[in-house]
mmCIF file of N, CA and C in Angstrom:
data_model
loop_
_atom_site.group_PDB
_atom_site.id
_atom_site.type_symbol
_atom_site.label_atom_id
_atom_site.label_comp_id
_atom_site.label_asym_id
_atom_site.label_seq_id
_atom_site.Cartn_x
_atom_site.Cartn_y
_atom_site.Cartn_z
ATOM 1 N N CYS V 513 92.959 153.052 -94.338
ATOM 2 C CA CYS V 513 93.744 152.087 -93.573
ATOM 3 C C CYS V 513 93.640 152.349 -92.075
ATOM 4 N N ILE V 514 93.694 153.624 -91.695
ATOM 5 C CA ILE V 514 93.628 153.973 -90.273
ATOM 6 C C ILE V 514 92.299 153.513 -89.683
ATOM 7 N N GLN V 515 91.216 153.730 -90.427
ATOM 8 C CA GLN V 515 89.901 153.320 -89.930
ATOM 9 C C GLN V 515 89.813 151.800 -89.808
ATOM 10 N N ASN V 516 90.415 151.081 -90.729
ATOM 11 C CA ASN V 516 90.432 149.621 -90.633
ATOM 12 C C ASN V 516 91.126 149.183 -89.350
ATOM 13 N N ILE V 517 92.247 149.802 -89.040
ATOM 14 C CA ILE V 517 92.986 149.459 -87.820
ATOM 15 C C ILE V 517 92.150 149.826 -86.599
ATOM 16 N N ARG V 518 91.583 151.007 -86.628
ATOM 17 C CA ARG V 518 90.764 151.481 -85.503
ATOM 18 C C ARG V 518 89.589 150.534 -85.231
ATOM 19 N N HIS V 519 89.025 149.965 -86.305
ATOM 20 C CA HIS V 519 87.856 149.090 -86.166
ATOM 21 C C HIS V 519 88.222 147.606 -86.264
ATOM 22 N N HIS V 520 89.527 147.309 -86.205
ATOM 23 C CA HIS V 520 90.030 145.924 -86.163
ATOM 24 C C HIS V 520 89.579 145.111 -87.380
ATOM 25 N N HIS V 521 89.638 145.728 -88.537
ATOM 26 C CA HIS V 521 89.208 145.084 -89.773
ATOM 27 C C HIS V 521 90.384 145.010 -90.748
ATOM 28 N N CYS V 522 90.731 143.827 -91.183
ATOM 29 C CA CYS V 522 91.838 143.628 -92.140
ATOM 30 C C CYS V 522 93.098 144.365 -91.676
ATOM 31 N N VAL V 523 93.464 144.179 -90.436
ATOM 32 C CA VAL V 523 94.536 144.973 -89.833
ATOM 33 C C VAL V 523 95.891 144.706 -90.472
ATOM 34 N N VAL V 524 96.259 143.460 -90.658
ATOM 35 C CA VAL V 524 97.583 143.164 -91.205
ATOM 36 C C VAL V 524 97.728 143.763 -92.598
ATOM 37 N N ALA V 525 96.742 143.570 -93.446
ATOM 38 C CA ALA V 525 96.792 144.143 -94.797
ATOM 39 C C ALA V 525 96.846 145.668 -94.728
ATOM 40 N N SER V 526 96.081 146.258 -93.828
ATOM 41 C CA SER V 526 96.068 147.722 -93.687
ATOM 42 C C SER V 526 97.422 148.247 -93.225
ATOM 43 N N LEU V 527 98.048 147.552 -92.287
ATOM 44 C CA LEU V 527 99.371 147.973 -91.817
ATOM 45 C C LEU V 527 100.402 147.897 -92.943
ATOM 46 N N LYS V 528 100.337 146.819 -93.714
ATOM 47 C CA LYS V 528 101.264 146.679 -94.840
ATOM 48 C C LYS V 528 101.044 147.782 -95.865
ATOM 49 N N HIS V 529 99.787 148.056 -96.202
ATOM 50 C CA HIS V 529 99.479 149.105 -97.179
ATOM 51 C C HIS V 529 99.905 150.476 -96.668
ATOM 52 N N LEU V 530 99.621 150.749 -95.422
ATOM 53 C CA LEU V 530 99.970 152.041 -94.834
ATOM 54 C C LEU V 530 101.478 152.266 -94.867
ATOM 55 N N ARG V 531 102.227 151.237 -94.510
ATOM 56 C CA ARG V 531 103.694 151.343 -94.536
ATOM 57 C C ARG V 531 104.182 151.613 -95.957
ATOM 58 N N GLU V 532 103.639 150.903 -96.919
ATOM 59 C CA GLU V 532 104.067 151.092 -98.308
ATOM 60 C C GLU V 532 103.634 152.451 -98.855
ATOM 61 N N MET V 533 102.457 152.909 -98.472
ATOM 62 C CA MET V 533 102.004 154.226 -98.927
ATOM 63 C C MET V 533 102.915 155.323 -98.374
ATOM 64 N N CYS V 534 103.318 155.185 -97.136
ATOM 65 C CA CYS V 534 104.211 156.195 -96.547
ATOM 66 C C CYS V 534 105.564 156.212 -97.252
ATOM 67 N N LYS V 535 106.023 155.059 -97.664
ATOM 68 C CA LYS V 535 107.314 154.991 -98.372
ATOM 69 C C LYS V 535 107.251 155.680 -99.736
ATOM 70 N N LEU V 536 106.052 155.836 -100.286
ATOM 71 C CA LEU V 536 105.905 156.507 -101.576
ATOM 72 C C LEU V 536 106.210 158.002 -101.495
ATOM 73 N N TYR V 537 106.152 158.562 -100.314
ATOM 74 C CA TYR V 537 106.478 159.973 -100.121
ATOM 75 C C TYR V 537 107.993 160.120 -100.119
ATOM 76 N N SER V 538 108.534 160.433 -101.263
ATOM 77 C CA SER V 538 109.985 160.609 -101.349
ATOM 78 C C SER V 538 110.364 161.945 -100.723
ATOM 79 N N ASP V 539 111.626 162.125 -100.467
ATOM 80 C CA ASP V 539 112.101 163.370 -99.867
ATOM 81 C C ASP V 539 111.901 164.572 -100.783
ATOM 82 N N THR V 540 111.666 164.334 -102.061
ATOM 83 C CA THR V 540 111.480 165.439 -103.000
ATOM 84 C C THR V 540 110.006 165.795 -103.195
ATOM 85 N N HIS V 541 109.104 165.077 -102.543
ATOM 86 C CA HIS V 541 107.660 165.318 -102.684
ATOM 87 C C HIS V 541 107.289 166.581 -101.904
ATOM 88 N N HIS V 542 107.490 167.724 -102.547
ATOM 89 C CA HIS V 542 107.188 169.026 -101.936
ATOM 90 C C HIS V 542 107.889 169.211 -100.593
ATOM 91 N N GLY V 543 109.094 168.647 -100.485
ATOM 92 C CA GLY V 543 109.866 168.812 -99.256
ATOM 93 C C GLY V 543 109.446 167.884 -98.134
ATOM 94 N N TYR V 544 108.464 167.047 -98.359
ATOM 95 C CA TYR V 544 107.985 166.141 -97.315
ATOM 96 C C TYR V 544 108.295 164.707 -97.692
ATOM 97 N N GLY V 545 109.134 164.081 -96.920
ATOM 98 C CA GLY V 545 109.422 162.676 -97.134
ATOM 99 C C GLY V 545 108.529 161.818 -96.268
ATOM 100 N N TYR V 546 108.752 160.505 -96.320
ATOM 101 C CA TYR V 546 107.889 159.638 -95.543
ATOM 102 C C TYR V 546 108.155 159.764 -94.054
ATOM 103 N N VAL V 547 109.323 160.275 -93.662
ATOM 104 C CA VAL V 547 109.565 160.551 -92.248
ATOM 105 C C VAL V 547 108.569 161.601 -91.764
ATOM 106 N N HIS V 548 108.395 162.658 -92.558
ATOM 107 C CA HIS V 548 107.429 163.695 -92.212
ATOM 108 C C HIS V 548 106.015 163.106 -92.167
ATOM 109 N N LYS V 549 105.697 162.266 -93.145
ATOM 110 C CA LYS V 549 104.366 161.661 -93.201
ATOM 111 C C LYS V 549 104.131 160.759 -91.987
ATOM 112 N N MET V 550 105.132 159.992 -91.594
ATOM 113 C CA MET V 550 104.993 159.124 -90.425
ATOM 114 C C MET V 550 104.807 159.954 -89.154
ATOM 115 N N LYS V 551 105.567 161.041 -89.030
ATOM 116 C CA LYS V 551 105.403 161.918 -87.862
ATOM 117 C C LYS V 551 103.982 162.477 -87.815
ATOM 118 N N GLN V 552 103.493 162.904 -88.965
ATOM 119 C CA GLN V 552 102.146 163.464 -89.041
ATOM 120 C C GLN V 552 101.094 162.414 -88.683
ATOM 121 N N LEU V 553 101.242 161.210 -89.220
ATOM 122 C CA LEU V 553 100.282 160.148 -88.923
ATOM 123 C C LEU V 553 100.298 159.778 -87.444
ATOM 124 N N GLU V 554 101.478 159.710 -86.863
ATOM 125 C CA GLU V 554 101.584 159.383 -85.439
ATOM 126 C C GLU V 554 100.960 160.501 -84.597
ATOM 127 N N ARG V 555 101.281 161.717 -84.939
ATOM 128 C CA ARG V 555 100.751 162.869 -84.189
ATOM 129 C C ARG V 555 99.223 162.940 -84.286
ATOM 130 N N ASP V 556 98.685 162.769 -85.495
ATOM 131 C CA ASP V 556 97.250 162.936 -85.722
ATOM 132 C C ASP V 556 96.416 161.724 -85.291
ATOM 133 N N ASN V 557 97.018 160.545 -85.311
ATOM 134 C CA ASN V 557 96.241 159.322 -85.082
ATOM 135 C C ASN V 557 96.749 158.460 -83.936
ATOM 136 N N THR V 558 97.816 158.876 -83.297
ATOM 137 C CA THR V 558 98.467 158.058 -82.256
ATOM 138 C C THR V 558 98.553 156.597 -82.712
ATOM 139 N N LEU V 559 99.249 156.409 -83.827
ATOM 140 C CA LEU V 559 99.343 155.096 -84.453
ATOM 141 C C LEU V 559 99.831 154.009 -83.513
ATOM 142 N N ILE V 560 100.847 154.326 -82.721
ATOM 143 C CA ILE V 560 101.409 153.305 -81.844
ATOM 144 C C ILE V 560 100.347 152.812 -80.867
ATOM 145 N N GLN V 561 99.633 153.736 -80.241
ATOM 146 C CA GLN V 561 98.581 153.327 -79.302
ATOM 147 C C GLN V 561 97.471 152.596 -80.037
ATOM 148 N N LEU V 562 97.166 153.013 -81.244
ATOM 149 C CA LEU V 562 96.135 152.357 -82.045
ATOM 150 C C LEU V 562 96.496 150.895 -82.300
ATOM 151 N N VAL V 563 97.745 150.644 -82.650
ATOM 152 C CA VAL V 563 98.182 149.275 -82.925
ATOM 153 C C VAL V 563 98.249 148.461 -81.636
ATOM 154 N N ILE V 564 98.692 149.067 -80.550
ATOM 155 C CA ILE V 564 98.721 148.356 -79.268
ATOM 156 C C ILE V 564 97.296 147.981 -78.848
ATOM 157 N N ASN V 565 96.363 148.889 -79.024
ATOM 158 C CA ASN V 565 94.958 148.572 -78.719
ATOM 159 C C ASN V 565 94.470 147.416 -79.584
ATOM 160 N N ASP V 566 94.907 147.415 -80.838
ATOM 161 C CA ASP V 566 94.493 146.330 -81.723
ATOM 162 C C ASP V 566 95.128 145.006 -81.308
ATOM 163 N N ILE V 567 96.354 145.031 -80.833
ATOM 164 C CA ILE V 567 96.978 143.795 -80.344
ATOM 165 C C ILE V 567 96.135 143.218 -79.207
ATOM 166 N N GLU V 568 95.720 144.075 -78.290
ATOM 167 C CA GLU V 568 94.884 143.613 -77.177
ATOM 168 C C GLU V 568 93.576 143.022 -77.697
ATOM 169 N N PHE V 569 92.930 143.718 -78.621
ATOM 170 C CA PHE V 569 91.674 143.233 -79.209
ATOM 171 C C PHE V 569 91.905 141.904 -79.918
ATOM 172 N N TYR V 570 92.965 141.843 -80.722
ATOM 173 C CA TYR V 570 93.283 140.622 -81.469
ATOM 174 C C TYR V 570 93.472 139.432 -80.519
ATOM 175 N N LEU V 571 94.253 139.626 -79.459
ATOM 176 C CA LEU V 571 94.492 138.539 -78.512
ATOM 177 C C LEU V 571 93.196 138.103 -77.836
ATOM 178 N N ASP V 572 92.380 139.057 -77.421
ATOM 179 C CA ASP V 572 91.099 138.723 -76.781
ATOM 180 C C ASP V 572 90.201 137.923 -77.720
ATOM 181 N N GLN V 573 90.127 138.344 -78.981
ATOM 182 C CA GLN V 573 89.279 137.642 -79.952
ATOM 183 C C GLN V 573 89.828 136.255 -80.284
ATOM 184 N N THR V 574 91.126 136.149 -80.405
ATOM 185 C CA THR V 574 91.749 134.873 -80.762
ATOM 186 C C THR V 574 91.594 133.861 -79.633
ATOM 187 N N LYS V 575 91.655 134.326 -78.395
ATOM 188 C CA LYS V 575 91.467 133.418 -77.251
ATOM 189 C C LYS V 575 90.083 132.783 -77.262
ATOM 190 N N LYS V 576 89.135 133.403 -77.899
ATOM 191 C CA LYS V 576 87.760 132.891 -77.949
ATOM 192 C C LYS V 576 87.562 131.791 -78.987
ATOM 193 N N LEU V 577 88.562 131.591 -79.843
ATOM 194 C CA LEU V 577 88.441 130.547 -80.862
ATOM 195 C C LEU V 577 88.408 129.179 -80.188
ATOM 196 N N PRO V 578 87.607 128.251 -80.717
ATOM 197 C CA PRO V 578 87.514 126.928 -80.090
ATOM 198 C C PRO V 578 88.834 126.158 -80.196
ATOM 199 N N ASN V 579 89.194 125.499 -79.129
ATOM 200 C CA ASN V 579 90.391 124.636 -79.059
ATOM 201 C C ASN V 579 91.681 125.359 -79.397
ATOM 202 N N ILE V 580 91.740 126.645 -79.162
ATOM 203 C CA ILE V 580 92.925 127.426 -79.514
ATOM 204 C C ILE V 580 94.170 126.919 -78.805
ATOM 205 N N GLU V 581 94.015 126.486 -77.566
ATOM 206 C CA GLU V 581 95.178 126.055 -76.791
ATOM 207 C C GLU V 581 95.762 124.737 -77.295
ATOM 208 N N ASN V 582 95.015 123.990 -78.100
ATOM 209 C CA ASN V 582 95.495 122.717 -78.629
ATOM 210 C C ASN V 582 96.157 122.846 -79.995
ATOM 211 N N CYS V 583 96.219 124.051 -80.535
ATOM 212 C CA CYS V 583 96.784 124.283 -81.860
ATOM 213 C C CYS V 583 98.173 124.883 -81.754
ATOM 214 N N LYS V 584 98.949 124.710 -82.802
ATOM 215 C CA LYS V 584 100.261 125.350 -82.883
ATOM 216 C C LYS V 584 100.064 126.775 -83.395
ATOM 217 N N PRO V 585 100.830 127.744 -82.846
ATOM 218 C CA PRO V 585 100.651 129.143 -83.254
ATOM 219 C C PRO V 585 100.799 129.366 -84.755
ATOM 220 N N ALA V 586 101.686 128.622 -85.391
ATOM 221 C CA ALA V 586 101.896 128.797 -86.833
ATOM 222 C C ALA V 586 100.726 128.243 -87.645
ATOM 223 N N ASP V 587 99.916 127.365 -87.015
ATOM 224 C CA ASP V 587 98.782 126.758 -87.711
ATOM 225 C C ASP V 587 97.471 127.506 -87.495
ATOM 226 N N VAL V 588 97.441 128.390 -86.513
ATOM 227 C CA VAL V 588 96.221 129.140 -86.215
ATOM 228 C C VAL V 588 96.107 130.302 -87.201
ATOM 229 N N LEU V 589 94.987 130.367 -87.906
ATOM 230 C CA LEU V 589 94.752 131.426 -88.886
ATOM 231 C C LEU V 589 93.511 132.221 -88.484
ATOM 232 N N PRO V 590 93.628 133.081 -87.478
ATOM 233 C CA PRO V 590 92.452 133.813 -86.992
ATOM 234 C C PRO V 590 91.795 134.674 -88.063
ATOM 235 N N SER V 591 92.585 135.244 -88.945
ATOM 236 C CA SER V 591 92.027 136.109 -89.988
ATOM 237 C C SER V 591 91.775 135.357 -91.290
ATOM 238 N N ARG V 592 92.080 134.073 -91.268
ATOM 239 C CA ARG V 592 91.976 133.200 -92.440
ATOM 240 C C ARG V 592 93.040 133.496 -93.495
ATOM 241 N N CYS V 593 93.903 134.464 -93.234
ATOM 242 C CA CYS V 593 94.949 134.817 -94.192
ATOM 243 C C CYS V 593 96.343 134.674 -93.591
ATOM 244 N N TYR V 594 96.492 135.035 -92.332
ATOM 245 C CA TYR V 594 97.799 135.081 -91.684
ATOM 246 C C TYR V 594 97.790 134.217 -90.427
ATOM 247 N N SER V 595 98.927 133.595 -90.165
ATOM 248 C CA SER V 595 99.042 132.794 -88.949
ATOM 249 C C SER V 595 99.094 133.715 -87.730
ATOM 250 N N HIS V 596 98.892 133.136 -86.572
ATOM 251 C CA HIS V 596 98.968 133.895 -85.318
ATOM 252 C C HIS V 596 100.331 134.577 -85.205
ATOM 253 N N VAL V 597 101.378 133.861 -85.532
ATOM 254 C CA VAL V 597 102.736 134.414 -85.465
ATOM 255 C C VAL V 597 102.868 135.608 -86.404
ATOM 256 N N ASP V 598 102.367 135.469 -87.628
ATOM 257 C CA ASP V 598 102.422 136.573 -88.598
ATOM 258 C C ASP V 598 101.586 137.768 -88.141
ATOM 259 N N GLU V 599 100.427 137.492 -87.542
ATOM 260 C CA GLU V 599 99.573 138.571 -87.031
ATOM 261 C C GLU V 599 100.325 139.415 -86.009
ATOM 262 N N LEU V 600 100.983 138.760 -85.064
ATOM 263 C CA LEU V 600 101.736 139.495 -84.041
ATOM 264 C C LEU V 600 102.954 140.190 -84.631
ATOM 265 N N ASN V 601 103.711 139.468 -85.432
ATOM 266 C CA ASN V 601 104.936 140.050 -86.005
ATOM 267 C C ASN V 601 104.643 141.270 -86.861
ATOM 268 N N GLU V 602 103.590 141.230 -87.642
ATOM 269 C CA GLU V 602 103.271 142.368 -88.509
ATOM 270 C C GLU V 602 102.886 143.597 -87.695
ATOM 271 N N ARG V 603 102.127 143.399 -86.648
ATOM 272 C CA ARG V 603 101.748 144.527 -85.789
ATOM 273 C C ARG V 603 102.992 145.129 -85.114
ATOM 274 N N LEU V 604 103.834 144.266 -84.587
ATOM 275 C CA LEU V 604 105.049 144.748 -83.920
ATOM 276 C C LEU V 604 106.011 145.398 -84.911
ATOM 277 N N GLU V 605 106.108 144.841 -86.101
ATOM 278 C CA GLU V 605 106.973 145.435 -87.125
ATOM 279 C C GLU V 605 106.483 146.827 -87.497
ATOM 280 N N PHE V 606 105.176 147.011 -87.562
ATOM 281 C CA PHE V 606 104.647 148.328 -87.872
ATOM 282 C C PHE V 606 104.974 149.329 -86.763
ATOM 283 N N ILE V 607 104.883 148.896 -85.527
ATOM 284 C CA ILE V 607 105.257 149.782 -84.415
ATOM 285 C C ILE V 607 106.726 150.165 -84.534
ATOM 286 N N ARG V 608 107.587 149.197 -84.834
ATOM 287 C CA ARG V 608 109.021 149.498 -84.989
ATOM 288 C C ARG V 608 109.246 150.469 -86.152
ATOM 289 N N PHE V 609 108.567 150.250 -87.263
ATOM 290 C CA PHE V 609 108.672 151.127 -88.420
ATOM 291 C C PHE V 609 108.265 152.552 -88.040
ATOM 292 N N THR V 610 107.165 152.676 -87.306
ATOM 293 C CA THR V 610 106.683 153.991 -86.877
ATOM 294 C C THR V 610 107.690 154.655 -85.948
ATOM 295 N N LEU V 611 108.198 153.906 -84.984
ATOM 296 C CA LEU V 611 109.190 154.465 -84.058
ATOM 297 C C LEU V 611 110.418 154.971 -84.810
ATOM 298 N N LYS V 612 110.873 154.173 -85.744
ATOM 299 C CA LYS V 612 112.093 154.522 -86.478
ATOM 300 C C LYS V 612 111.864 155.724 -87.399
ATOM 301 N N HIS V 613 110.801 155.699 -88.159
ATOM 302 C CA HIS V 613 110.620 156.703 -89.197
ATOM 303 C C HIS V 613 109.855 157.938 -88.750
ATOM 304 N N ALA V 614 109.208 157.878 -87.602
ATOM 305 C CA ALA V 614 108.579 159.085 -87.051
ATOM 306 C C ALA V 614 109.514 159.718 -86.024
ATOM 307 N N ASN V 615 110.694 159.106 -85.894
ATOM 308 C CA ASN V 615 111.701 159.603 -84.941
ATOM 309 C C ASN V 615 111.111 159.817 -83.552
ATOM 310 N N CYS V 616 110.414 158.808 -83.054
ATOM 311 C CA CYS V 616 109.863 158.911 -81.708
ATOM 312 C C CYS V 616 110.325 157.699 -80.902
ATOM 313 N N TYR V 617 110.047 157.728 -79.637
ATOM 314 C CA TYR V 617 110.466 156.652 -78.744
ATOM 315 C C TYR V 617 109.248 155.920 -78.207
ATOM 316 N N LEU V 618 109.458 154.675 -77.856
ATOM 317 C CA LEU V 618 108.413 153.889 -77.227
ATOM 318 C C LEU V 618 108.306 154.350 -75.775
ATOM 319 N N SER V 619 107.148 154.842 -75.400
ATOM 320 C CA SER V 619 106.973 155.322 -74.027
ATOM 321 C C SER V 619 106.943 154.134 -73.069
ATOM 322 N N LEU V 620 107.198 154.423 -71.811
ATOM 323 C CA LEU V 620 107.135 153.379 -70.793
ATOM 324 C C LEU V 620 105.735 152.778 -70.747
ATOM 325 N N THR V 621 104.723 153.604 -70.880
ATOM 326 C CA THR V 621 103.344 153.111 -70.874
ATOM 327 C C THR V 621 103.110 152.126 -72.011
ATOM 328 N N HIS V 622 103.569 152.473 -73.212
ATOM 329 C CA HIS V 622 103.403 151.577 -74.357
ATOM 330 C C HIS V 622 104.198 150.288 -74.161
ATOM 331 N N ALA V 623 105.415 150.411 -73.667
ATOM 332 C CA ALA V 623 106.243 149.220 -73.428
ATOM 333 C C ALA V 623 105.559 148.300 -72.421
ATOM 334 N N MET V 624 105.003 148.880 -71.370
ATOM 335 C CA MET V 624 104.320 148.080 -70.337
ATOM 336 C C MET V 624 103.064 147.419 -70.905
ATOM 337 N N GLN V 625 102.347 148.122 -71.755
ATOM 338 C CA GLN V 625 101.149 147.535 -72.375
ATOM 339 C C GLN V 625 101.529 146.343 -73.245
ATOM 340 N N LEU V 626 102.541 146.517 -74.084
ATOM 341 C CA LEU V 626 102.983 145.415 -74.937
ATOM 342 C C LEU V 626 103.450 144.233 -74.102
ATOM 343 N N TRP V 627 104.212 144.527 -73.073
ATOM 344 C CA TRP V 627 104.728 143.475 -72.195
ATOM 345 C C TRP V 627 103.558 142.695 -71.576
ATOM 346 N N LYS V 628 102.581 143.427 -71.044
ATOM 347 C CA LYS V 628 101.425 142.786 -70.395
ATOM 348 C C LYS V 628 100.659 141.921 -71.392
ATOM 349 N N HIS V 629 100.388 142.469 -72.568
ATOM 350 C CA HIS V 629 99.588 141.737 -73.557
ATOM 351 C C HIS V 629 100.285 140.464 -74.026
ATOM 352 N N LEU V 630 101.597 140.527 -74.205
ATOM 353 C CA LEU V 630 102.289 139.399 -74.834
ATOM 354 C C LEU V 630 103.065 138.518 -73.856
ATOM 355 N N THR V 631 103.003 138.832 -72.587
ATOM 356 C CA THR V 631 103.585 137.921 -71.595
ATOM 357 C C THR V 631 102.493 137.444 -70.638
ATOM 358 N N THR V 632 101.900 138.356 -69.905
ATOM 359 C CA THR V 632 100.884 137.999 -68.913
ATOM 360 C C THR V 632 99.606 137.493 -69.569
ATOM 361 N N HIS V 633 99.180 138.134 -70.637
ATOM 362 C CA HIS V 633 97.907 137.798 -71.291
ATOM 363 C C HIS V 633 98.125 137.083 -72.621
ATOM 364 N N ARG V 634 99.255 136.473 -72.767
ATOM 365 C CA ARG V 634 99.594 135.793 -74.026
ATOM 366 C C ARG V 634 98.672 134.599 -74.278
ATOM 367 N N ILE V 635 98.689 134.147 -75.510
ATOM 368 C CA ILE V 635 97.946 132.935 -75.860
ATOM 369 C C ILE V 635 98.881 131.733 -75.777
ATOM 370 N N TYR V 636 100.055 131.872 -76.353
ATOM 371 C CA TYR V 636 101.036 130.789 -76.402
ATOM 372 C C TYR V 636 102.340 131.242 -75.741
ATOM 373 N N PRO V 637 103.129 130.295 -75.239
ATOM 374 C CA PRO V 637 104.454 130.662 -74.726
ATOM 375 C C PRO V 637 105.316 131.332 -75.794
ATOM 376 N N SER V 638 105.106 130.974 -77.053
ATOM 377 C CA SER V 638 105.899 131.571 -78.128
ATOM 378 C C SER V 638 105.606 133.066 -78.286
ATOM 379 N N ASP V 639 104.466 133.536 -77.790
ATOM 380 C CA ASP V 639 104.177 134.973 -77.824
ATOM 381 C C ASP V 639 105.218 135.729 -77.004
ATOM 382 N N MET V 640 105.657 135.114 -75.902
ATOM 383 C CA MET V 640 106.701 135.737 -75.086
ATOM 384 C C MET V 640 108.010 135.802 -75.862
ATOM 385 N N ASP V 641 108.318 134.752 -76.596
ATOM 386 C CA ASP V 641 109.540 134.754 -77.413
ATOM 387 C C ASP V 641 109.490 135.877 -78.440
ATOM 388 N N ILE V 642 108.322 136.071 -79.038
ATOM 389 C CA ILE V 642 108.159 137.115 -80.052
ATOM 390 C C ILE V 642 108.418 138.489 -79.442
ATOM 391 N N ILE V 643 107.846 138.775 -78.267
ATOM 392 C CA ILE V 643 108.025 140.100 -77.674
ATOM 393 C C ILE V 643 109.443 140.265 -77.121
ATOM 394 N N PHE V 644 110.049 139.204 -76.584
ATOM 395 C CA PHE V 644 111.443 139.291 -76.124
ATOM 396 C C PHE V 644 112.351 139.655 -77.292
ATOM 397 N N ARG V 645 112.170 138.941 -78.401
ATOM 398 C CA ARG V 645 112.988 139.186 -79.599
ATOM 399 C C ARG V 645 112.747 140.606 -80.124
ATOM 400 N N TRP V 646 111.492 141.041 -80.137
ATOM 401 C CA TRP V 646 111.153 142.369 -80.636
ATOM 402 C C TRP V 646 111.798 143.457 -79.785
ATOM 403 N N PHE V 647 111.697 143.342 -78.464
ATOM 404 C CA PHE V 647 112.330 144.332 -77.595
ATOM 405 C C PHE V 647 113.847 144.330 -77.786
ATOM 406 N N GLY V 648 114.443 143.132 -77.941
ATOM 407 C CA GLY V 648 115.884 143.046 -78.185
ATOM 408 C C GLY V 648 116.289 143.742 -79.473
ATOM 409 N N GLU V 649 115.514 143.535 -80.536
ATOM 410 C CA GLU V 649 115.801 144.189 -81.812
ATOM 411 C C GLU V 649 115.599 145.696 -81.713
ATOM 412 N N LEU V 650 114.625 146.116 -80.931
ATOM 413 C CA LEU V 650 114.370 147.542 -80.742
ATOM 414 C C LEU V 650 115.548 148.207 -80.028
ATOM 415 N N VAL V 651 116.056 147.564 -79.001
ATOM 416 C CA VAL V 651 117.221 148.096 -78.279
ATOM 417 C C VAL V 651 118.418 148.162 -79.222
ATOM 418 N N GLU V 652 118.619 147.124 -80.014
ATOM 419 C CA GLU V 652 119.721 147.101 -80.975
ATOM 420 C C GLU V 652 119.583 148.237 -81.990
ATOM 421 N N MET V 653 118.363 148.475 -82.471
ATOM 422 C CA MET V 653 118.098 149.564 -83.429
ATOM 423 C C MET V 653 118.466 150.908 -82.813
ATOM 424 N N ILE V 654 118.117 151.098 -81.549
ATOM 425 C CA ILE V 654 118.427 152.354 -80.856
ATOM 426 C C ILE V 654 119.929 152.515 -80.700
ATOM 427 N N LEU V 655 120.604 151.453 -80.307
ATOM 428 C CA LEU V 655 122.055 151.534 -80.126
ATOM 429 C C LEU V 655 122.768 151.828 -81.440
ATOM 430 N N ILE V 656 122.342 151.195 -82.510
ATOM 431 C CA ILE V 656 122.953 151.420 -83.821
ATOM 432 C C ILE V 656 122.728 152.865 -84.264
ATOM 433 N N SER V 657 121.499 153.372 -84.067
ATOM 434 C CA SER V 657 121.204 154.734 -84.515
ATOM 435 C C SER V 657 121.986 155.776 -83.718
ATOM 436 N N ARG V 658 122.302 155.466 -82.479
ATOM 437 C CA ARG V 658 123.079 156.412 -81.666
ATOM 438 C C ARG V 658 124.552 156.454 -82.080
ATOM 439 N N HIS V 659 125.033 155.364 -82.660
ATOM 440 C CA HIS V 659 126.425 155.292 -83.093
ATOM 441 C C HIS V 659 126.602 155.736 -84.536
ATOM 442 N N ALA V 660 125.495 155.937 -85.235
ATOM 443 C CA ALA V 660 125.589 156.312 -86.669
ATOM 444 C C ALA V 660 125.847 157.796 -86.837
#
């Protein structure tokens, strides 16, 4: 799955599989739960940066599609399987999952990269809505975890 993401091949499916595989590591699996597995994957593969790099690649490739600006984001199927909206949401959801379960924080550099890709270099205005909503949910997740 990591190699698929690194080489921008079947990324959404790979992210979904990777998330589900990590969840299979229960806390009783030799003392290592999926939190430990997520920390290890992030440490060894810099997953967050890998996914951010893929977002940039995905946006660049999608912009090259003919008549992209005349289509609705929900109707664009760059991978032939998932809509543009689903492509972005799945990547961002995986980053949130990694942040939460690897117990790490989104660095300023990563936040700035995401902001640039999905606001300044966006394909559709709705891409900005997606990243605004994602950052809002991320802040809410942090606030809830601090009060728990």
